[in-house]
mmCIF file of C-alpha atoms in Angstrom:
data_model
loop_
_atom_site.group_PDB
_atom_site.id
_atom_site.type_symbol
_atom_site.label_atom_id
_atom_site.label_comp_id
_atom_site.label_asym_id
_atom_site.label_seq_id
_atom_site.Cartn_x
_atom_site.Cartn_y
_atom_site.Cartn_z
ATOM 1 C CA MET A 1 -13.578 52.741 61.245
ATOM 2 C CA ASP A 2 -16.099 55.205 59.878
ATOM 3 C CA GLU A 3 -19.013 54.483 57.529
ATOM 4 C CA SER A 4 -17.260 55.618 54.332
ATOM 5 C CA GLU A 5 -14.343 53.210 54.886
ATOM 6 C CA ARG A 6 -16.777 50.308 55.348
ATOM 7 C CA THR A 7 -18.569 51.227 52.138
ATOM 8 C CA ASP A 8 -15.273 51.347 50.229
ATOM 9 C CA GLU A 9 -14.236 47.922 51.540
ATOM 10 C CA SER A 10 -17.606 46.340 50.772
ATOM 11 C CA THR A 11 -17.523 47.581 47.152
ATOM 12 C CA ALA A 12 -13.866 46.604 46.668
ATOM 13 C CA ALA A 13 -14.428 42.967 47.736
ATOM 14 C CA PRO A 14 -17.083 42.122 45.079
ATOM 15 C CA ALA A 15 -15.021 43.897 42.420
ATOM 16 C CA ALA A 16 -12.006 41.704 43.272
ATOM 17 C CA GLU A 17 -14.161 38.584 43.226
ATOM 18 C CA SER A 18 -15.670 39.634 39.899
ATOM 19 C CA GLY A 19 -12.171 40.055 38.428
ATOM 20 C CA SER A 20 -11.090 36.602 39.602
ATOM 21 C CA TYR A 21 -14.264 35.049 38.156
ATOM 22 C CA ALA A 22 -13.534 36.744 34.846
ATOM 23 C CA ALA A 23 -9.984 35.374 34.995
ATOM 24 C CA VAL A 24 -11.377 31.860 35.592
ATOM 25 C CA GLY A 25 -13.748 32.324 32.663
ATOM 26 C CA ASP A 26 -10.897 33.532 30.439
ATOM 27 C CA ARG A 27 -8.757 30.605 31.498
ATOM 28 C CA VAL A 28 -11.518 28.058 30.798
ATOM 29 C CA THR A 29 -12.197 29.708 27.429
ATOM 30 C CA GLY A 30 -8.503 29.458 26.593
ATOM 31 C CA ILE A 31 -8.479 25.785 27.547
ATOM 32 C CA LEU A 32 -11.517 25.098 25.350
ATOM 33 C CA GLU A 33 -10.004 26.900 22.399
ATOM 34 C CA ALA A 34 -6.672 25.096 22.840
ATOM 35 C CA ALA A 35 -8.476 21.734 23.016
ATOM 36 C CA GLU A 36 -10.412 22.502 19.842
ATOM 37 C CA GLU A 37 -7.273 23.624 18.024
ATOM 38 C CA ALA A 38 -5.363 20.528 19.141
ATOM 39 C CA ALA A 39 -8.178 18.237 18.051
ATOM 40 C CA GLU A 40 -8.369 19.962 14.656
ATOM 41 C CA LYS A 41 -4.618 19.655 14.210
ATOM 42 C CA ILE A 42 -4.700 15.948 15.148
ATOM 43 C CA ARG A 43 -7.614 15.360 12.768
ATOM 44 C CA GLU A 44 -5.750 17.081 9.909
ATOM 45 C CA GLU A 45 -2.563 15.139 10.603
ATOM 46 C CA ALA A 46 -4.497 11.852 10.679
ATOM 47 C CA LYS A 47 -6.208 12.694 7.391
ATOM 48 C CA GLN A 48 -2.898 13.590 5.784
ATOM 49 C CA HIS A 49 -1.311 10.419 7.105
ATOM 50 C CA ALA A 50 -4.214 8.292 5.831
ATOM 51 C CA SER A 51 -4.041 9.974 2.442
ATOM 52 C CA GLU A 52 -0.297 9.393 2.208
ATOM 53 C CA LEU A 53 -0.654 5.723 3.228
ATOM 54 C CA GLU A 54 -3.393 5.240 0.668
ATOM 55 C CA ARG A 55 -1.278 6.878 -2.041
ATOM 56 C CA GLN A 56 1.755 4.780 -1.114
ATOM 57 C CA GLY A 57 -0.375 1.632 -1.137
ATOM 58 C CA ARG A 58 -1.706 2.430 -4.590
ATOM 59 C CA VAL A 59 1.779 3.193 -5.918
ATOM 60 C CA GLU A 60 3.166 -0.015 -4.430
ATOM 61 C CA ALA A 61 0.236 -2.080 -5.739
ATOM 62 C CA ASP A 62 0.663 -0.594 -9.223
ATOM 63 C CA ARG A 63 4.388 -1.235 -9.138
ATOM 64 C CA LEU A 64 3.916 -4.842 -8.054
ATOM 65 C CA LYS A 65 1.237 -5.381 -10.645
ATOM 66 C CA ARG A 66 3.424 -3.963 -13.436
ATOM 67 C CA GLU A 67 6.432 -5.945 -12.270
ATOM 68 C CA LEU A 68 4.548 -9.213 -12.021
ATOM 69 C CA THR A 69 2.746 -8.630 -15.324
ATOM 70 C CA GLU A 70 6.092 -7.975 -16.995
ATOM 71 C CA ASP A 71 7.496 -11.181 -15.478
ATOM 72 C CA GLU A 72 4.506 -13.088 -16.775
ATOM 73 C CA ARG A 73 4.907 -11.545 -20.239
ATOM 74 C CA ASN A 74 8.624 -12.427 -20.284
ATOM 75 C CA LEU A 75 7.954 -15.996 -19.186
ATOM 76 C CA ARG A 76 5.266 -16.414 -21.820
ATOM 77 C CA THR A 77 7.564 -14.973 -24.487
ATOM 78 C CA GLU A 78 10.374 -17.262 -23.382
ATOM 79 C CA ALA A 79 8.037 -20.255 -23.355
ATOM 80 C CA GLU A 80 6.708 -19.423 -26.817
ATOM 81 C CA GLU A 81 10.232 -18.942 -28.158
ATOM 82 C CA TYR A 82 11.336 -22.203 -26.614
ATOM 83 C CA ALA A 83 8.336 -24.052 -28.043
ATOM 84 C CA ARG A 84 8.956 -22.575 -31.498
ATOM 85 C CA ASP A 85 12.635 -23.596 -31.340
ATOM 86 C CA MET A 86 11.654 -27.069 -30.276
ATOM 87 C CA ARG A 87 9.204 -27.416 -33.178
ATOM 88 C CA LEU A 88 11.890 -26.340 -35.650
ATOM 89 C CA ALA A 89 14.322 -28.862 -34.181
ATOM 90 C CA VAL A 90 11.730 -31.641 -34.270
ATOM 91 C CA GLU A 91 11.048 -31.070 -37.961
ATOM 92 C CA ALA A 92 14.731 -31.802 -38.623
ATOM 93 C CA TYR A 93 14.476 -35.164 -36.994
ATOM 94 C CA ALA A 94 13.288 -38.203 -38.802
ATOM 95 C CA THR A 95 9.566 -38.952 -38.937
ATOM 96 C CA GLN A 96 9.800 -41.587 -36.234
ATOM 97 C CA HIS A 97 11.115 -39.045 -33.732
ATOM 98 C CA ARG A 98 8.657 -36.300 -34.741
ATOM 99 C CA ARG A 99 5.761 -37.428 -32.475
ATOM 100 C CA GLN A 100 7.991 -37.801 -29.472
ATOM 101 C CA ALA A 101 9.525 -34.332 -29.962
ATOM 102 C CA GLU A 102 6.133 -32.702 -30.487
ATOM 103 C CA GLU A 103 4.853 -34.284 -27.309
ATOM 104 C CA GLU A 104 7.820 -32.919 -25.377
ATOM 105 C CA ALA A 105 7.184 -29.459 -26.794
ATOM 106 C CA ARG A 106 3.527 -29.564 -25.794
ATOM 107 C CA THR A 107 4.492 -30.654 -22.302
ATOM 108 C CA ILE A 108 6.977 -27.810 -21.972
ATOM 109 C CA VAL A 109 4.443 -25.241 -23.240
ATOM 110 C CA ALA A 110 1.801 -26.587 -20.877
ATOM 111 C CA GLU A 111 4.227 -26.387 -17.953
ATOM 112 C CA ALA A 112 5.258 -22.846 -18.911
ATOM 113 C CA GLU A 113 1.601 -21.788 -19.162
ATOM 114 C CA LYS A 114 0.928 -23.501 -15.868
ATOM 115 C CA GLN A 115 3.824 -21.583 -14.278
ATOM 116 C CA SER A 116 2.670 -18.369 -15.921
ATOM 117 C CA THR A 117 -0.869 -18.884 -14.610
ATOM 118 C CA GLY A 118 0.464 -19.641 -11.138
ATOM 119 C CA ARG A 119 2.602 -16.513 -11.113
ATOM 120 C CA ARG A 120 -0.254 -14.365 -12.408
ATOM 121 C CA GLU A 121 -2.509 -15.718 -9.671
ATOM 122 C CA ALA A 122 0.212 -15.067 -7.092
ATOM 123 C CA ALA A 123 0.602 -11.504 -8.402
ATOM 124 C CA GLU A 124 -3.153 -10.922 -8.251
ATOM 125 C CA GLN A 125 -3.218 -12.326 -4.716
ATOM 126 C CA MET A 126 -0.408 -9.965 -3.701
ATOM 127 C CA VAL A 127 -2.271 -7.019 -5.221
ATOM 128 C CA ARG A 128 -5.433 -8.011 -3.341
ATOM 129 C CA GLN A 129 -3.414 -8.337 -0.123
ATOM 130 C CA VAL A 130 -1.823 -4.904 -0.581
ATOM 131 C CA GLU A 131 -5.238 -3.368 -1.286
ATOM 132 C CA ALA A 132 -6.681 -5.097 1.782
ATOM 133 C CA ASP A 133 -3.769 -3.792 3.895
ATOM 134 C CA VAL A 134 -4.377 -0.259 2.620
ATOM 135 C CA LYS A 135 -8.093 -0.532 3.413
ATOM 136 C CA ASP A 136 -7.275 -1.889 6.859
ATOM 137 C CA ARG A 137 -4.882 1.012 7.528
ATOM 138 C CA GLN A 138 -7.525 3.465 6.355
ATOM 139 C CA GLU A 139 -10.122 1.939 8.680
ATOM 140 C CA ARG A 140 -7.725 2.066 11.625
ATOM 141 C CA LEU A 141 -6.929 5.715 10.892
ATOM 142 C CA ARG A 142 -10.619 6.569 10.529
ATOM 143 C CA ALA A 143 -11.335 4.839 13.837
ATOM 144 C CA GLU A 144 -8.515 6.804 15.464
ATOM 145 C CA VAL A 145 -9.879 10.077 14.043
ATOM 146 C CA ARG A 146 -13.368 9.202 15.324
ATOM 147 C CA MET A 147 -11.911 8.391 18.754
ATOM 148 C CA LEU A 148 -10.011 11.694 18.847
ATOM 149 C CA GLU A 149 -13.111 13.613 17.820
ATOM 150 C CA GLN A 150 -15.092 11.879 20.569
ATOM 151 C CA ARG A 151 -12.380 12.753 23.092
ATOM 152 C CA LYS A 152 -12.564 16.359 21.959
ATOM 153 C CA ARG A 153 -16.355 16.399 22.321
ATOM 154 C CA ASP A 154 -16.059 14.788 25.766
ATOM 155 C CA ALA A 155 -13.437 17.343 26.861
ATOM 156 C CA VAL A 156 -15.519 20.249 25.593
ATOM 157 C CA GLU A 157 -18.614 18.860 27.321
ATOM 158 C CA ARG A 158 -16.701 18.398 30.601
ATOM 159 C CA LEU A 159 -15.416 21.948 30.398
ATOM 160 C CA ARG A 160 -18.932 23.230 29.787
ATOM 161 C CA GLU A 161 -20.139 21.236 32.795
ATOM 162 C CA ILE A 162 -17.348 22.783 34.872
ATOM 163 C CA ALA A 163 -18.343 26.221 33.606
ATOM 164 C CA ALA A 164 -21.975 25.518 34.510
ATOM 165 C CA VAL A 165 -20.946 24.441 38.024
ATOM 166 C CA VAL A 166 -18.784 27.538 38.382
ATOM 167 C CA GLN A 167 -21.717 29.640 37.142
ATOM 168 C CA ASP A 168 -23.973 28.055 39.759
ATOM 169 C CA VAL A 169 -21.628 29.092 42.542
ATOM 170 C CA LEU A 170 -21.138 32.602 41.306
ATOM 171 C CA PRO A 171 -23.394 35.317 42.666
ATOM 172 C CA THR A 172 -26.165 36.365 40.311
ATOM 173 C CA ARG A 173 -24.920 38.813 37.756
ATOM 174 C CA GLU A 174 -26.811 41.602 36.180
ATOM 175 C CA ARG A 175 -26.115 40.245 32.715
ATOM 176 C CA PRO A 176 -28.790 37.846 31.478
ATOM 177 C CA ASP A 177 -26.304 35.486 29.807
ATOM 178 C CA SER A 178 -24.412 32.823 31.727
ATOM 179 C CA MET A 179 -20.781 31.920 32.128
ATOM 180 C CA VAL A 180 -21.344 28.910 29.881
ATOM 181 C CA SER A 181 -22.211 31.245 27.010
ATOM 182 C CA ASP A 182 -19.158 33.369 27.926
ATOM 183 C CA LEU A 183 -17.014 30.286 27.357
ATOM 184 C CA LYS A 184 -18.266 29.754 23.829
ATOM 185 C CA PRO A 185 -15.870 30.971 21.154
ATOM 186 C CA GLU A 186 -16.571 34.587 20.177
ATOM 187 C CA ARG A 187 -17.718 33.610 16.720
ATOM 188 C CA GLN A 188 -20.560 31.591 18.291
ATOM 189 C CA ALA A 189 -21.495 33.769 21.304
ATOM 190 C CA ALA A 190 -23.364 36.997 20.618
ATOM 191 C CA PRO A 191 -21.627 40.006 22.219
ATOM 192 C CA SER A 192 -23.897 41.382 24.908
ATOM 193 C CA ASP A 193 -22.053 44.088 26.903
ATOM 194 C CA ARG A 194 -19.531 45.324 24.374
#
């Protein structure tokens, strides 16, 4: 083998290695970008899901509140109508029966008001429970989003560490920047040799 063939082989070997290192860098960059995109998509989906759950909770709470308030109003109206009817009937009775009838009417009104108060309190308790459930769901979703963001940061950091290790094993390049900076998305890394 003559001298020129040796020179050609020695220059071809580093060029091939340089190309494979660039391919590794491109592959790692692609992985980082895919991880960031996936994390962003997951974050958006979680936010949308939390927003929808919150909206559904509010709608359901409003519906329950309206329904239970209407029930209370109907019961009160019925109780008032019943009490009024009873008073009219009592007036028709003889004087001796008047006190007894009035007492019965007061007892019925008191019981109806007691039932109405109990139902209103039950409705308010249900509304508070629904609101608490919505808040709990929101907190769980926020915690999940935080966990996913932390996983993303951990994955990005691990990939940067891998890039730094790969950079350490690579032969020194003429470019002053490192492989780690090559792995940063283009919008963050300043172009150096373009």
